Amino acid sequence: MTKQFNAFEMAQNQFDEVAEKLQLDASTRELLRWPLREYHFLIPIQMDDGSTQVFKGYRVQHNDARGPAKGGIRFHPQETVDTVRALSMWMTWKCAVVDIPLGGGKGGVICDPHNLSPREQERLCRGWVRQIVRNVGPVQDVPAPDVMTNPQHMVWILDEYEKIMGGHFPGFITGKPVEVGGSLGRTEATGTAVIYTVREALKRLGIPIEGVRASIQGFGNVAQYAAKKLIELGGRVISVACWDNNDRTAYAFVKPDGIDVDFLLSITDRFGTIDKDKAREAGYEIKPGDAWLEQEAEILIPAALENQITGENAAKIHPSVRLIAEGANGPTTPEADAVIRERGIFVIPDFLCNAGGVTCSYFEQVQSNMNFYWPKEEVLERLDHKMTVAFHAVADLAEETGEYMRDAAYMIAIQRVATACRLRGWV
Ligand code: NAD
């Protein structure tokens, strides 16, 4: 039986393997395999019925040698400090691989926002920042939305921070609505940037983008914008898969001559479920959820959830597939990764492929700090440049050393952070 690791053990094991390849010295390894700092605190909130409830909050700063820590705040009933630690470490590597001057952080509150009224959620956001105000900020640690937190939560957190600090500090937090210092282009950034990396990978593989076929898992934020961008560049999306809220299962919507994103959006309800009857009428074939990876296509884009390509289903990947672009976080299990590697499929690893989101958040922070905002075209142009340069740095290293793309990406990221620590005299 394979040993089940928790997320933080997994992150540490990944780090240890790469540290070995890079021959990092013992003190650098010790420094980077743990968070630099972590804060655990209690947030007492007055509930609408007059009672007081006490919530547990966290902020973990894994490393800030390259710049202020950056990472989301999650509201989740099953949140554990180990998950937050792992996520903060992954943020360090994600920011480093795209070479933005930020470190890695993550925060969370153990709660279920579905059971909280908007006023209670507001008090929780304000309470969170009151407990951590001295240790976060535009030059220390910059939070963002994450699981079950949204732009409104960010505004409440920002507003409380600014009240305490007595000034305007929009660069303290990202994921803000555009009306309060958010960046244009953030909504489409992640999915669009997935395709910037796909475009560059196709060039290296010698596959023309014109007419290239992709099958996508998911039809949410990342998947929709990835599909739109690929189609805009001349590619064809032959299937998307989404969760059906009514049937409590996933379906793939297959159309070999190419899906129409706007049409599918027009028949998607507010829970993200695509209307099967209307899709069928329009010529889509409806298949079980897993069918997305069995389609004849050159590209697979998992853009839904973690652990979707597994040791069991990896064998079903169609022989035509040449490229897997990991739009989601952690979509491929280690067992599946071994199969994909063996088959010689080119992989754009998640923390590089979906780093368009954090890169755009960095742009938001830059604009907020300057109090000067760029047009959307400029944001996306800068995003394209960052992603393209980052992708080729990783692909060049993979080519030069014969390393798998995922390992090459970790090597670049970890080396950059290790160098910053050394230059600062920390190790
Ligand atoms: P989302 O909630 O907007 O969309 C998720 C999609 O996955 C939905 O269409 C849902 O129907 C579908 N889905 C859920 N379960 C499924 C299943 N079993 N089979 C098929 N489809 C299923 O989420 P998102 O923002 O698009 O994020 C998707 C992934 O990308 C996540 O792993 C997220 O962590 C990662 N990511 C997102 C961003 C971002 O900026 N949005 C940035 C980096 C990484």
Short mmCIF file of C-alpha atoms and ligand atoms in Angstrom, two decimals:
data_model
loop_
_atom_site.label_atom_id
_atom_site.label_comp_id
_atom_site.label_asym_id
_atom_site.label_seq_id
_atom_site.Cartn_x
_atom_site.Cartn_y
_atom_site.Cartn_z
CA MET A 1 0.00 0.00 0.00
CA THR A 2 1.31 3.46 -0.87
CA LYS A 3 1.86 5.77 2.08
CA GLN A 4 -0.60 8.69 2.21
CA PHE A 5 1.23 11.96 2.86
CA ASN A 6 -0.42 15.10 4.04
CA ALA A 7 -0.04 18.12 1.75
CA PHE A 8 2.86 19.62 3.67
CA GLU A 9 4.80 16.35 3.76
CA MET A 10 4.24 16.11 0.01
CA ALA A 11 5.54 19.63 -0.52
CA GLN A 12 8.58 18.89 1.64
CA ASN A 13 9.30 15.65 -0.21
CA GLN A 14 9.12 17.42 -3.55
CA PHE A 15 11.47 20.06 -2.22
CA ASP A 16 13.92 17.45 -0.86
CA GLU A 17 14.16 15.72 -4.24
CA VAL A 18 14.92 18.94 -6.07
CA ALA A 19 17.30 20.15 -3.35
CA GLU A 20 19.23 16.94 -3.92
CA LYS A 21 19.41 17.52 -7.68
CA LEU A 22 20.59 21.08 -7.05
CA GLN A 23 23.05 19.90 -4.39
CA LEU A 24 21.84 22.61 -2.01
CA ASP A 25 23.79 22.88 1.23
CA ALA A 26 22.27 21.65 4.49
CA SER A 27 21.40 25.07 5.92
CA THR A 28 19.59 26.21 2.75
CA ARG A 29 17.61 22.97 2.78
CA GLU A 30 16.66 23.44 6.41
CA LEU A 31 15.61 27.03 5.76
CA LEU A 32 13.48 26.28 2.70
CA ARG A 33 11.73 23.13 3.85
CA TRP A 34 9.89 25.04 6.62
CA PRO A 35 7.90 28.29 6.68
CA LEU A 36 9.95 31.26 7.89
CA ARG A 37 7.07 32.44 10.04
CA GLU A 38 3.58 31.44 10.91
CA TYR A 39 0.89 33.11 12.91
CA HIS A 40 -1.98 31.32 14.62
CA PHE A 41 -4.68 33.41 16.21
CA LEU A 42 -8.24 33.47 17.44
CA ILE A 43 -10.89 35.75 15.99
CA PRO A 44 -13.86 36.34 18.30
CA ILE A 45 -16.88 37.51 16.29
CA GLN A 46 -20.17 38.85 17.46
CA MET A 47 -22.84 36.86 15.62
CA ASP A 48 -26.11 38.35 14.40
CA ASP A 49 -28.00 36.70 17.27
CA GLY A 50 -25.81 38.52 19.82
CA SER A 51 -23.71 35.47 20.77
CA THR A 52 -19.94 35.36 20.32
CA GLN A 53 -18.21 32.72 18.25
CA VAL A 54 -14.45 32.21 18.20
CA PHE A 55 -12.78 31.26 14.89
CA LYS A 56 -9.24 30.02 14.30
CA GLY A 57 -7.13 31.99 11.83
CA TYR A 58 -3.71 31.46 10.27
CA ARG A 59 -1.16 33.26 8.18
CA VAL A 60 1.93 31.37 7.05
CA GLN A 61 4.85 33.12 5.35
CA HIS A 62 6.97 30.42 3.81
CA ASN A 63 9.66 32.65 2.37
CA ASP A 64 10.06 36.33 1.55
CA ALA A 65 13.68 36.51 0.38
CA ARG A 66 12.59 37.64 -3.10
CA GLY A 67 9.94 40.13 -1.96
CA PRO A 68 6.79 40.46 0.18
CA ALA A 69 4.96 37.18 0.76
CA LYS A 70 2.00 36.63 -1.56
CA GLY A 71 -0.90 34.24 -1.33
CA GLY A 72 -4.60 33.79 -0.76
CA ILE A 73 -6.82 33.60 2.28
CA ARG A 74 -9.16 30.60 2.39
CA PHE A 75 -12.34 30.20 4.36
CA HIS A 76 -12.83 26.49 4.79
CA PRO A 77 -14.31 24.26 7.51
CA GLN A 78 -11.63 21.57 6.96
CA GLU A 79 -8.67 23.93 6.76
CA THR A 80 -5.57 22.67 8.55
CA VAL A 81 -2.33 24.44 9.28
CA ASP A 82 -0.47 21.81 7.25
CA THR A 83 -2.51 22.59 4.15
CA VAL A 84 -1.79 26.29 4.64
CA ARG A 85 1.93 25.53 5.07
CA ALA A 86 2.05 23.47 1.87
CA LEU A 87 0.16 26.08 -0.10
CA SER A 88 2.45 28.84 1.15
CA MET A 89 5.51 26.85 0.04
CA TRP A 90 3.97 26.25 -3.40
CA MET A 91 3.34 30.01 -3.67
CA THR A 92 7.04 30.66 -3.09
CA TRP A 93 7.93 28.39 -6.02
CA LYS A 94 5.13 29.74 -8.24
CA CYS A 95 6.23 33.37 -7.81
CA ALA A 96 9.86 32.39 -8.34
CA VAL A 97 9.27 30.34 -11.49
CA VAL A 98 7.66 33.32 -13.24
CA ASP A 99 10.30 35.57 -11.72
CA ILE A 100 8.06 38.06 -9.97
CA PRO A 101 9.62 39.77 -6.93
CA LEU A 102 7.34 38.18 -4.34
CA GLY A 103 7.61 35.36 -1.84
CA GLY A 104 5.09 32.77 -0.74
CA GLY A 105 2.36 33.02 1.87
CA LYS A 106 -1.10 31.65 2.58
CA GLY A 107 -3.78 32.22 5.15
CA GLY A 108 -6.97 30.72 6.27
CA VAL A 109 -9.84 30.79 8.67
CA ILE A 110 -11.56 27.60 9.78
CA CYS A 111 -15.17 28.42 8.99
CA ASP A 112 -17.95 27.68 6.54
CA PRO A 113 -19.02 30.97 4.97
CA HIS A 114 -22.28 29.30 3.83
CA ASN A 115 -23.34 29.33 7.47
CA LEU A 116 -22.43 32.98 8.01
CA SER A 117 -24.50 36.03 7.08
CA PRO A 118 -22.79 38.76 4.99
CA ARG A 119 -22.44 40.93 8.14
CA GLU A 120 -20.82 38.03 10.04
CA GLN A 121 -18.45 37.45 7.11
CA GLU A 122 -17.56 41.14 7.13
CA ARG A 123 -16.78 41.01 10.86
CA LEU A 124 -14.66 37.90 10.29
CA CYS A 125 -12.64 39.64 7.56
CA ARG A 126 -12.14 42.71 9.72
CA GLY A 127 -11.30 40.52 12.73
CA TRP A 128 -8.75 38.54 10.67
CA VAL A 129 -6.80 41.63 9.71
CA ARG A 130 -6.97 43.17 13.19
CA GLN A 131 -5.15 40.11 14.55
CA ILE A 132 -2.35 40.15 11.97
CA VAL A 133 -2.09 43.83 11.03
CA ARG A 134 1.53 44.30 12.19
CA ASN A 135 2.76 41.34 10.15
CA VAL A 136 1.07 41.95 6.79
CA GLY A 137 1.03 44.92 4.42
CA PRO A 138 2.15 46.11 0.98
CA VAL A 139 5.84 45.65 1.82
CA GLN A 140 5.44 42.58 4.06
CA ASP A 141 2.74 40.20 2.95
CA VAL A 142 0.01 40.71 0.35
CA PRO A 143 -3.13 38.52 0.62
CA ALA A 144 -5.61 37.65 -2.15
CA PRO A 145 -8.85 35.72 -2.61
CA ASP A 146 -8.77 31.92 -2.54
CA VAL A 147 -11.20 29.10 -1.82
CA MET A 148 -14.53 30.61 -0.65
CA THR A 149 -13.21 34.18 -0.42
CA ASN A 150 -13.99 36.80 -3.04
CA PRO A 151 -13.33 40.44 -4.02
CA GLN A 152 -15.87 41.71 -1.48
CA HIS A 153 -13.96 39.98 1.34
CA MET A 154 -10.77 41.65 0.06
CA VAL A 155 -12.37 45.10 0.22
CA TRP A 156 -13.49 44.56 3.83
CA ILE A 157 -9.99 43.40 4.78
CA LEU A 158 -8.42 46.37 2.97
CA ASP A 159 -10.84 48.84 4.53
CA GLU A 160 -10.09 47.62 8.06
CA TYR A 161 -6.34 47.70 7.39
CA GLU A 162 -6.56 51.26 6.07
CA LYS A 163 -8.66 52.37 9.05
CA ILE A 164 -6.04 51.04 11.45
CA MET A 165 -3.10 52.43 9.47
CA GLY A 166 -4.77 55.77 8.77
CA GLY A 167 -4.19 56.04 5.02
CA HIS A 168 -4.77 54.43 1.67
CA PHE A 169 -2.74 51.28 0.96
CA PRO A 170 -4.43 49.58 -2.01
CA GLY A 171 -1.22 47.60 -2.63
CA PHE A 172 -1.90 45.69 0.59
CA ILE A 173 -4.24 43.22 -1.05
CA THR A 174 -5.06 41.95 -4.54
CA GLY A 175 -8.16 40.52 -6.18
CA LYS A 176 -9.95 43.80 -5.43
CA PRO A 177 -12.89 44.89 -7.58
CA VAL A 178 -11.73 47.23 -10.38
CA GLU A 179 -13.71 50.06 -8.69
CA VAL A 180 -11.44 49.84 -5.62
CA GLY A 181 -8.04 49.42 -7.23
CA GLY A 182 -8.34 46.02 -8.93
CA SER A 183 -6.57 45.33 -12.21
CA LEU A 184 -8.23 45.05 -15.57
CA GLY A 185 -7.55 41.67 -17.12
CA ARG A 186 -7.48 39.72 -13.83
CA THR A 187 -10.62 37.74 -14.68
CA GLU A 188 -9.18 36.33 -17.89
CA ALA A 189 -5.52 36.27 -16.78
CA THR A 190 -5.12 32.65 -15.68
CA GLY A 191 -6.91 30.95 -18.59
CA THR A 192 -5.41 33.28 -21.18
CA ALA A 193 -1.92 32.78 -19.80
CA VAL A 194 -2.37 28.98 -19.88
CA ILE A 195 -2.63 29.41 -23.65
CA TYR A 196 0.43 31.69 -23.83
CA THR A 197 2.41 28.73 -22.47
CA VAL A 198 0.59 26.29 -24.78
CA ARG A 199 1.41 28.48 -27.78
CA GLU A 200 5.11 28.49 -26.87
CA ALA A 201 5.15 24.74 -26.16
CA LEU A 202 3.58 24.03 -29.57
CA LYS A 203 6.36 26.03 -31.22
CA ARG A 204 8.96 23.88 -29.48
CA LEU A 205 7.11 20.70 -30.44
CA GLY A 206 6.83 21.86 -34.06
CA ILE A 207 3.01 21.64 -34.01
CA PRO A 208 1.16 24.49 -35.79
CA ILE A 209 -1.42 26.16 -33.56
CA GLU A 210 -3.73 26.55 -36.54
CA GLY A 211 -6.22 23.68 -36.30
CA VAL A 212 -4.65 22.11 -33.19
CA ARG A 213 -7.21 20.22 -31.08
CA ALA A 214 -7.61 20.52 -27.32
CA SER A 215 -9.82 18.75 -24.82
CA ILE A 216 -10.45 20.64 -21.59
CA GLN A 217 -11.64 19.47 -18.20
CA GLY A 218 -13.70 22.18 -16.52
CA PHE A 219 -15.83 25.02 -17.78
CA GLY A 220 -15.13 27.58 -15.06
CA ASN A 221 -12.94 30.66 -14.99
CA VAL A 222 -9.69 29.06 -16.15
CA ALA A 223 -11.25 26.70 -18.71
CA GLN A 224 -13.50 29.30 -20.35
CA TYR A 225 -10.75 31.83 -20.95
CA ALA A 226 -8.27 29.17 -22.03
CA ALA A 227 -10.82 27.90 -24.56
CA LYS A 228 -11.53 31.41 -25.85
CA LYS A 229 -7.85 32.24 -26.26
CA LEU A 230 -6.98 28.98 -27.99
CA ILE A 231 -9.85 29.43 -30.45
CA GLU A 232 -8.77 33.05 -31.04
CA LEU A 233 -5.29 31.80 -31.96
CA GLY A 234 -6.71 29.33 -34.51
CA GLY A 235 -6.99 26.19 -32.39
CA ARG A 236 -10.06 24.04 -31.87
CA VAL A 237 -11.52 22.99 -28.52
CA ILE A 238 -13.22 19.67 -29.16
CA SER A 239 -14.58 19.07 -25.67
CA VAL A 240 -15.11 20.55 -22.22
CA ALA A 241 -16.20 18.74 -19.08
CA CYS A 242 -18.13 20.19 -16.17
CA TRP A 243 -19.79 19.16 -12.94
CA ASP A 244 -23.55 18.69 -13.20
CA ASN A 245 -25.12 20.02 -10.02
CA ASN A 246 -28.47 18.33 -10.66
CA ASP A 247 -27.15 14.83 -11.43
CA ARG A 248 -24.21 15.13 -8.98
CA THR A 249 -21.77 13.84 -11.59
CA ALA A 250 -19.51 15.22 -14.33
CA TYR A 251 -20.14 15.14 -18.09
CA ALA A 252 -17.97 15.82 -21.12
CA PHE A 253 -19.51 17.86 -23.96
CA VAL A 254 -17.83 16.68 -27.12
CA LYS A 255 -17.93 18.35 -30.54
CA PRO A 256 -15.11 17.27 -32.87
CA ASP A 257 -15.55 20.27 -35.20
CA GLY A 258 -15.10 22.63 -32.25
CA ILE A 259 -17.18 23.90 -29.34
CA ASP A 260 -18.69 27.40 -29.26
CA VAL A 261 -17.76 28.94 -25.88
CA ASP A 262 -20.38 31.72 -25.98
CA PHE A 263 -23.13 29.28 -26.92
CA LEU A 264 -22.19 26.92 -24.08
CA LEU A 265 -22.06 29.87 -21.69
CA SER A 266 -25.54 30.89 -22.80
CA ILE A 267 -26.87 27.47 -21.70
CA THR A 268 -24.87 27.30 -18.43
CA ASP A 269 -26.78 28.04 -15.22
CA ARG A 270 -25.45 30.09 -12.30
CA PHE A 271 -24.07 26.94 -10.64
CA GLY A 272 -21.95 26.20 -13.72
CA THR A 273 -24.09 23.32 -15.02
CA ILE A 274 -24.43 23.12 -18.81
CA ASP A 275 -27.92 22.24 -20.09
CA LYS A 276 -27.48 18.78 -21.65
CA ASP A 277 -30.68 18.84 -23.75
CA LYS A 278 -29.86 22.16 -25.38
CA ALA A 279 -26.27 21.04 -25.96
CA ARG A 280 -27.46 17.77 -27.55
CA GLU A 281 -29.84 19.69 -29.83
CA ALA A 282 -26.90 21.81 -30.97
CA GLY A 283 -24.90 18.72 -31.98
CA TYR A 284 -22.84 18.07 -28.84
CA GLU A 285 -22.32 14.50 -27.73
CA ILE A 286 -22.71 14.08 -23.95
CA LYS A 287 -20.31 11.56 -22.45
CA PRO A 288 -19.26 10.57 -18.90
CA GLY A 289 -16.97 13.09 -17.19
CA ASP A 290 -13.81 11.03 -17.61
CA ALA A 291 -14.22 10.98 -21.41
CA TRP A 292 -12.46 14.35 -21.71
CA LEU A 293 -9.07 12.64 -21.57
CA GLU A 294 -9.95 9.89 -24.03
CA GLN A 295 -10.60 12.28 -26.93
CA GLU A 296 -8.46 12.41 -30.04
CA ALA A 297 -6.63 15.71 -29.57
CA GLU A 298 -3.09 17.05 -29.45
CA ILE A 299 -3.60 18.91 -26.17
CA LEU A 300 -5.23 18.09 -22.83
CA ILE A 301 -5.96 20.93 -20.43
CA PRO A 302 -7.10 19.80 -16.97
CA ALA A 303 -8.65 23.01 -15.58
CA ALA A 304 -11.08 21.78 -12.92
CA LEU A 305 -9.73 20.15 -9.76
CA GLU A 306 -6.76 18.35 -8.24
CA ASN A 307 -6.02 14.62 -8.70
CA GLN A 308 -8.00 14.19 -11.95
CA ILE A 309 -5.43 12.34 -14.07
CA THR A 310 -4.73 9.23 -12.04
CA GLY A 311 -2.82 5.96 -12.25
CA GLU A 312 -6.09 4.33 -13.39
CA ASN A 313 -7.21 6.69 -16.13
CA ALA A 314 -3.81 7.85 -17.48
CA ALA A 315 -3.69 4.75 -19.69
CA LYS A 316 -6.84 6.02 -21.44
CA ILE A 317 -5.17 9.17 -22.71
CA HIS A 318 -5.52 9.06 -26.49
CA PRO A 319 -2.29 8.29 -28.42
CA SER A 320 -2.72 11.58 -30.33
CA VAL A 321 -2.01 13.64 -27.16
CA ARG A 322 1.36 15.43 -27.30
CA LEU A 323 0.93 18.11 -24.67
CA ILE A 324 -0.70 18.42 -21.24
CA ALA A 325 -1.12 21.96 -19.92
CA GLU A 326 -1.99 21.85 -16.22
CA GLY A 327 -4.40 24.76 -15.77
CA ALA A 328 -5.65 23.38 -12.43
CA ASN A 329 -3.50 23.02 -9.34
CA GLY A 330 -2.23 19.48 -8.82
CA PRO A 331 -4.41 17.78 -11.48
CA THR A 332 -1.97 14.89 -12.00
CA THR A 333 -1.25 12.28 -9.34
CA PRO A 334 2.35 11.03 -8.98
CA GLU A 335 1.28 7.65 -10.46
CA ALA A 336 -0.21 9.34 -13.52
CA ASP A 337 2.83 11.59 -13.82
CA ALA A 338 5.03 8.50 -14.16
CA VAL A 339 2.83 7.16 -16.99
CA ILE A 340 2.81 10.50 -18.82
CA ARG A 341 6.57 10.83 -18.47
CA GLU A 342 7.06 7.31 -19.79
CA ARG A 343 4.91 8.10 -22.83
CA GLY A 344 6.98 11.20 -23.57
CA ILE A 345 4.03 13.61 -23.41
CA PHE A 346 5.23 17.19 -22.93
CA VAL A 347 3.88 18.63 -19.65
CA ILE A 348 3.55 22.27 -18.67
CA PRO A 349 3.49 21.90 -14.87
CA ASP A 350 0.70 23.57 -12.90
CA PHE A 351 2.74 26.15 -11.00
CA LEU A 352 4.13 27.47 -14.29
CA CYS A 353 1.08 26.92 -16.49
CA ASN A 354 -1.46 28.65 -14.19
CA ALA A 355 0.89 31.33 -12.84
CA GLY A 356 -0.86 33.96 -14.99
CA GLY A 357 -3.21 34.56 -12.07
CA VAL A 358 -0.54 35.46 -9.55
CA THR A 359 1.42 37.38 -12.19
CA CYS A 360 -1.62 39.55 -12.84
CA SER A 361 -2.07 39.95 -9.08
CA TYR A 362 1.50 41.20 -8.97
CA PHE A 363 0.60 43.69 -11.72
CA GLU A 364 -2.39 44.75 -9.63
CA GLN A 365 -0.12 45.35 -6.67
CA VAL A 366 2.32 47.36 -8.80
CA GLN A 367 -0.52 49.51 -10.19
CA SER A 368 -2.05 49.96 -6.74
CA ASN A 369 1.29 51.00 -5.24
CA MET A 370 1.78 53.54 -8.06
CA ASN A 371 -1.88 54.55 -7.92
CA PHE A 372 -1.82 54.50 -11.72
CA TYR A 373 -3.72 51.86 -13.69
CA TRP A 374 -2.94 50.32 -17.07
CA PRO A 375 -5.42 49.56 -19.85
CA LYS A 376 -6.35 45.89 -20.22
CA GLU A 377 -4.29 45.47 -23.40
CA GLU A 378 -1.18 46.58 -21.53
CA VAL A 379 -1.84 44.19 -18.65
CA LEU A 380 -2.27 41.24 -21.03
CA GLU A 381 0.75 42.22 -23.12
CA ARG A 382 2.95 42.31 -20.01
CA LEU A 383 1.44 39.02 -18.88
CA ASP A 384 2.24 37.40 -22.22
CA HIS A 385 5.84 38.58 -22.00
CA LYS A 386 6.33 37.29 -18.42
CA MET A 387 4.78 33.89 -19.18
CA THR A 388 6.67 33.44 -22.43
CA VAL A 389 10.03 34.22 -20.86
CA ALA A 390 9.29 31.97 -17.86
CA PHE A 391 8.15 29.09 -20.06
CA HIS A 392 11.26 29.15 -22.25
CA ALA A 393 13.62 29.37 -19.27
CA VAL A 394 12.10 26.14 -17.95
CA ALA A 395 11.94 24.44 -21.36
CA ASP A 396 15.56 25.41 -22.08
CA LEU A 397 16.72 23.88 -18.80
CA ALA A 398 14.68 20.74 -19.45
CA GLU A 399 16.22 20.44 -22.89
CA GLU A 400 19.79 21.11 -21.73
CA THR A 401 19.68 18.71 -18.79
CA GLY A 402 17.20 16.10 -19.99
CA GLU A 403 15.09 16.79 -16.88
CA TYR A 404 11.31 16.40 -16.95
CA MET A 405 9.55 19.78 -17.32
CA ARG A 406 8.10 19.60 -13.80
CA ASP A 407 11.51 18.98 -12.28
CA ALA A 408 13.13 21.70 -14.40
CA ALA A 409 10.48 24.20 -13.22
CA TYR A 410 11.14 23.31 -9.57
CA MET A 411 14.89 23.54 -10.13
CA ILE A 412 14.64 27.07 -11.51
CA ALA A 413 12.25 28.24 -8.81
CA ILE A 414 14.14 26.73 -5.88
CA GLN A 415 17.49 27.91 -7.20
CA ARG A 416 16.18 31.48 -7.48
CA VAL A 417 14.90 31.47 -3.89
CA ALA A 418 18.07 29.81 -2.59
CA THR A 419 20.18 32.45 -4.34
CA ALA A 420 18.14 35.29 -2.81
CA CYS A 421 18.57 33.74 0.67
CA ARG A 422 22.30 33.40 0.13
CA LEU A 423 22.71 36.97 -1.19
CA ARG A 424 20.89 38.26 1.87
CA GLY A 425 23.29 36.35 4.07
CA TRP A 426 20.56 34.14 5.57
CA VAL A 427 22.46 30.96 4.83
P1 NAD B 1 -14.12 27.34 -11.15
O1 NAD B 1 -14.79 27.00 -9.89
O2 NAD B 1 -14.46 28.61 -11.86
O3 NAD B 1 -14.33 26.14 -12.22
C1 NAD B 1 -14.15 24.81 -11.91
C2 NAD B 1 -14.78 23.99 -13.02
O4 NAD B 1 -14.51 22.61 -12.80
C3 NAD B 1 -16.29 24.12 -13.14
O5 NAD B 1 -16.63 24.27 -14.49
C4 NAD B 1 -16.80 22.77 -12.61
O6 NAD B 1 -18.03 22.39 -13.22
C5 NAD B 1 -15.68 21.88 -13.06
N1 NAD B 1 -15.63 20.60 -12.35
C6 NAD B 1 -15.74 20.37 -11.02
N2 NAD B 1 -15.65 19.06 -10.76
C7 NAD B 1 -15.48 18.45 -11.95
C8 NAD B 1 -15.32 17.11 -12.35
N3 NAD B 1 -15.30 16.09 -11.46
N4 NAD B 1 -15.17 16.83 -13.67
C9 NAD B 1 -15.18 17.82 -14.58
N5 NAD B 1 -15.32 19.12 -14.27
C10 NAD B 1 -15.46 19.43 -12.97
O7 NAD B 1 -12.56 27.27 -10.82
P2 NAD B 1 -11.35 27.96 -11.61
O8 NAD B 1 -11.08 29.28 -11.01
O9 NAD B 1 -11.56 27.83 -13.08
O10 NAD B 1 -10.14 27.02 -11.15
C11 NAD B 1 -9.91 25.75 -11.74
C12 NAD B 1 -8.57 25.21 -11.26
O11 NAD B 1 -7.54 26.16 -11.57
C13 NAD B 1 -8.45 24.97 -9.75
O12 NAD B 1 -7.56 23.90 -9.55
C14 NAD B 1 -7.78 26.26 -9.26
O13 NAD B 1 -7.08 26.05 -8.04
C15 NAD B 1 -6.82 26.51 -10.40
N6 NAD B 1 -6.36 27.89 -10.51
C16 NAD B 1 -7.24 28.92 -10.72
C17 NAD B 1 -6.76 30.22 -10.82
C18 NAD B 1 -7.69 31.37 -11.11
O14 NAD B 1 -7.17 32.49 -11.26
N7 NAD B 1 -8.97 31.15 -11.24
C19 NAD B 1 -5.38 30.47 -10.69
C20 NAD B 1 -4.51 29.41 -10.49
C21 NAD B 1 -5.01 28.12 -10.39
#
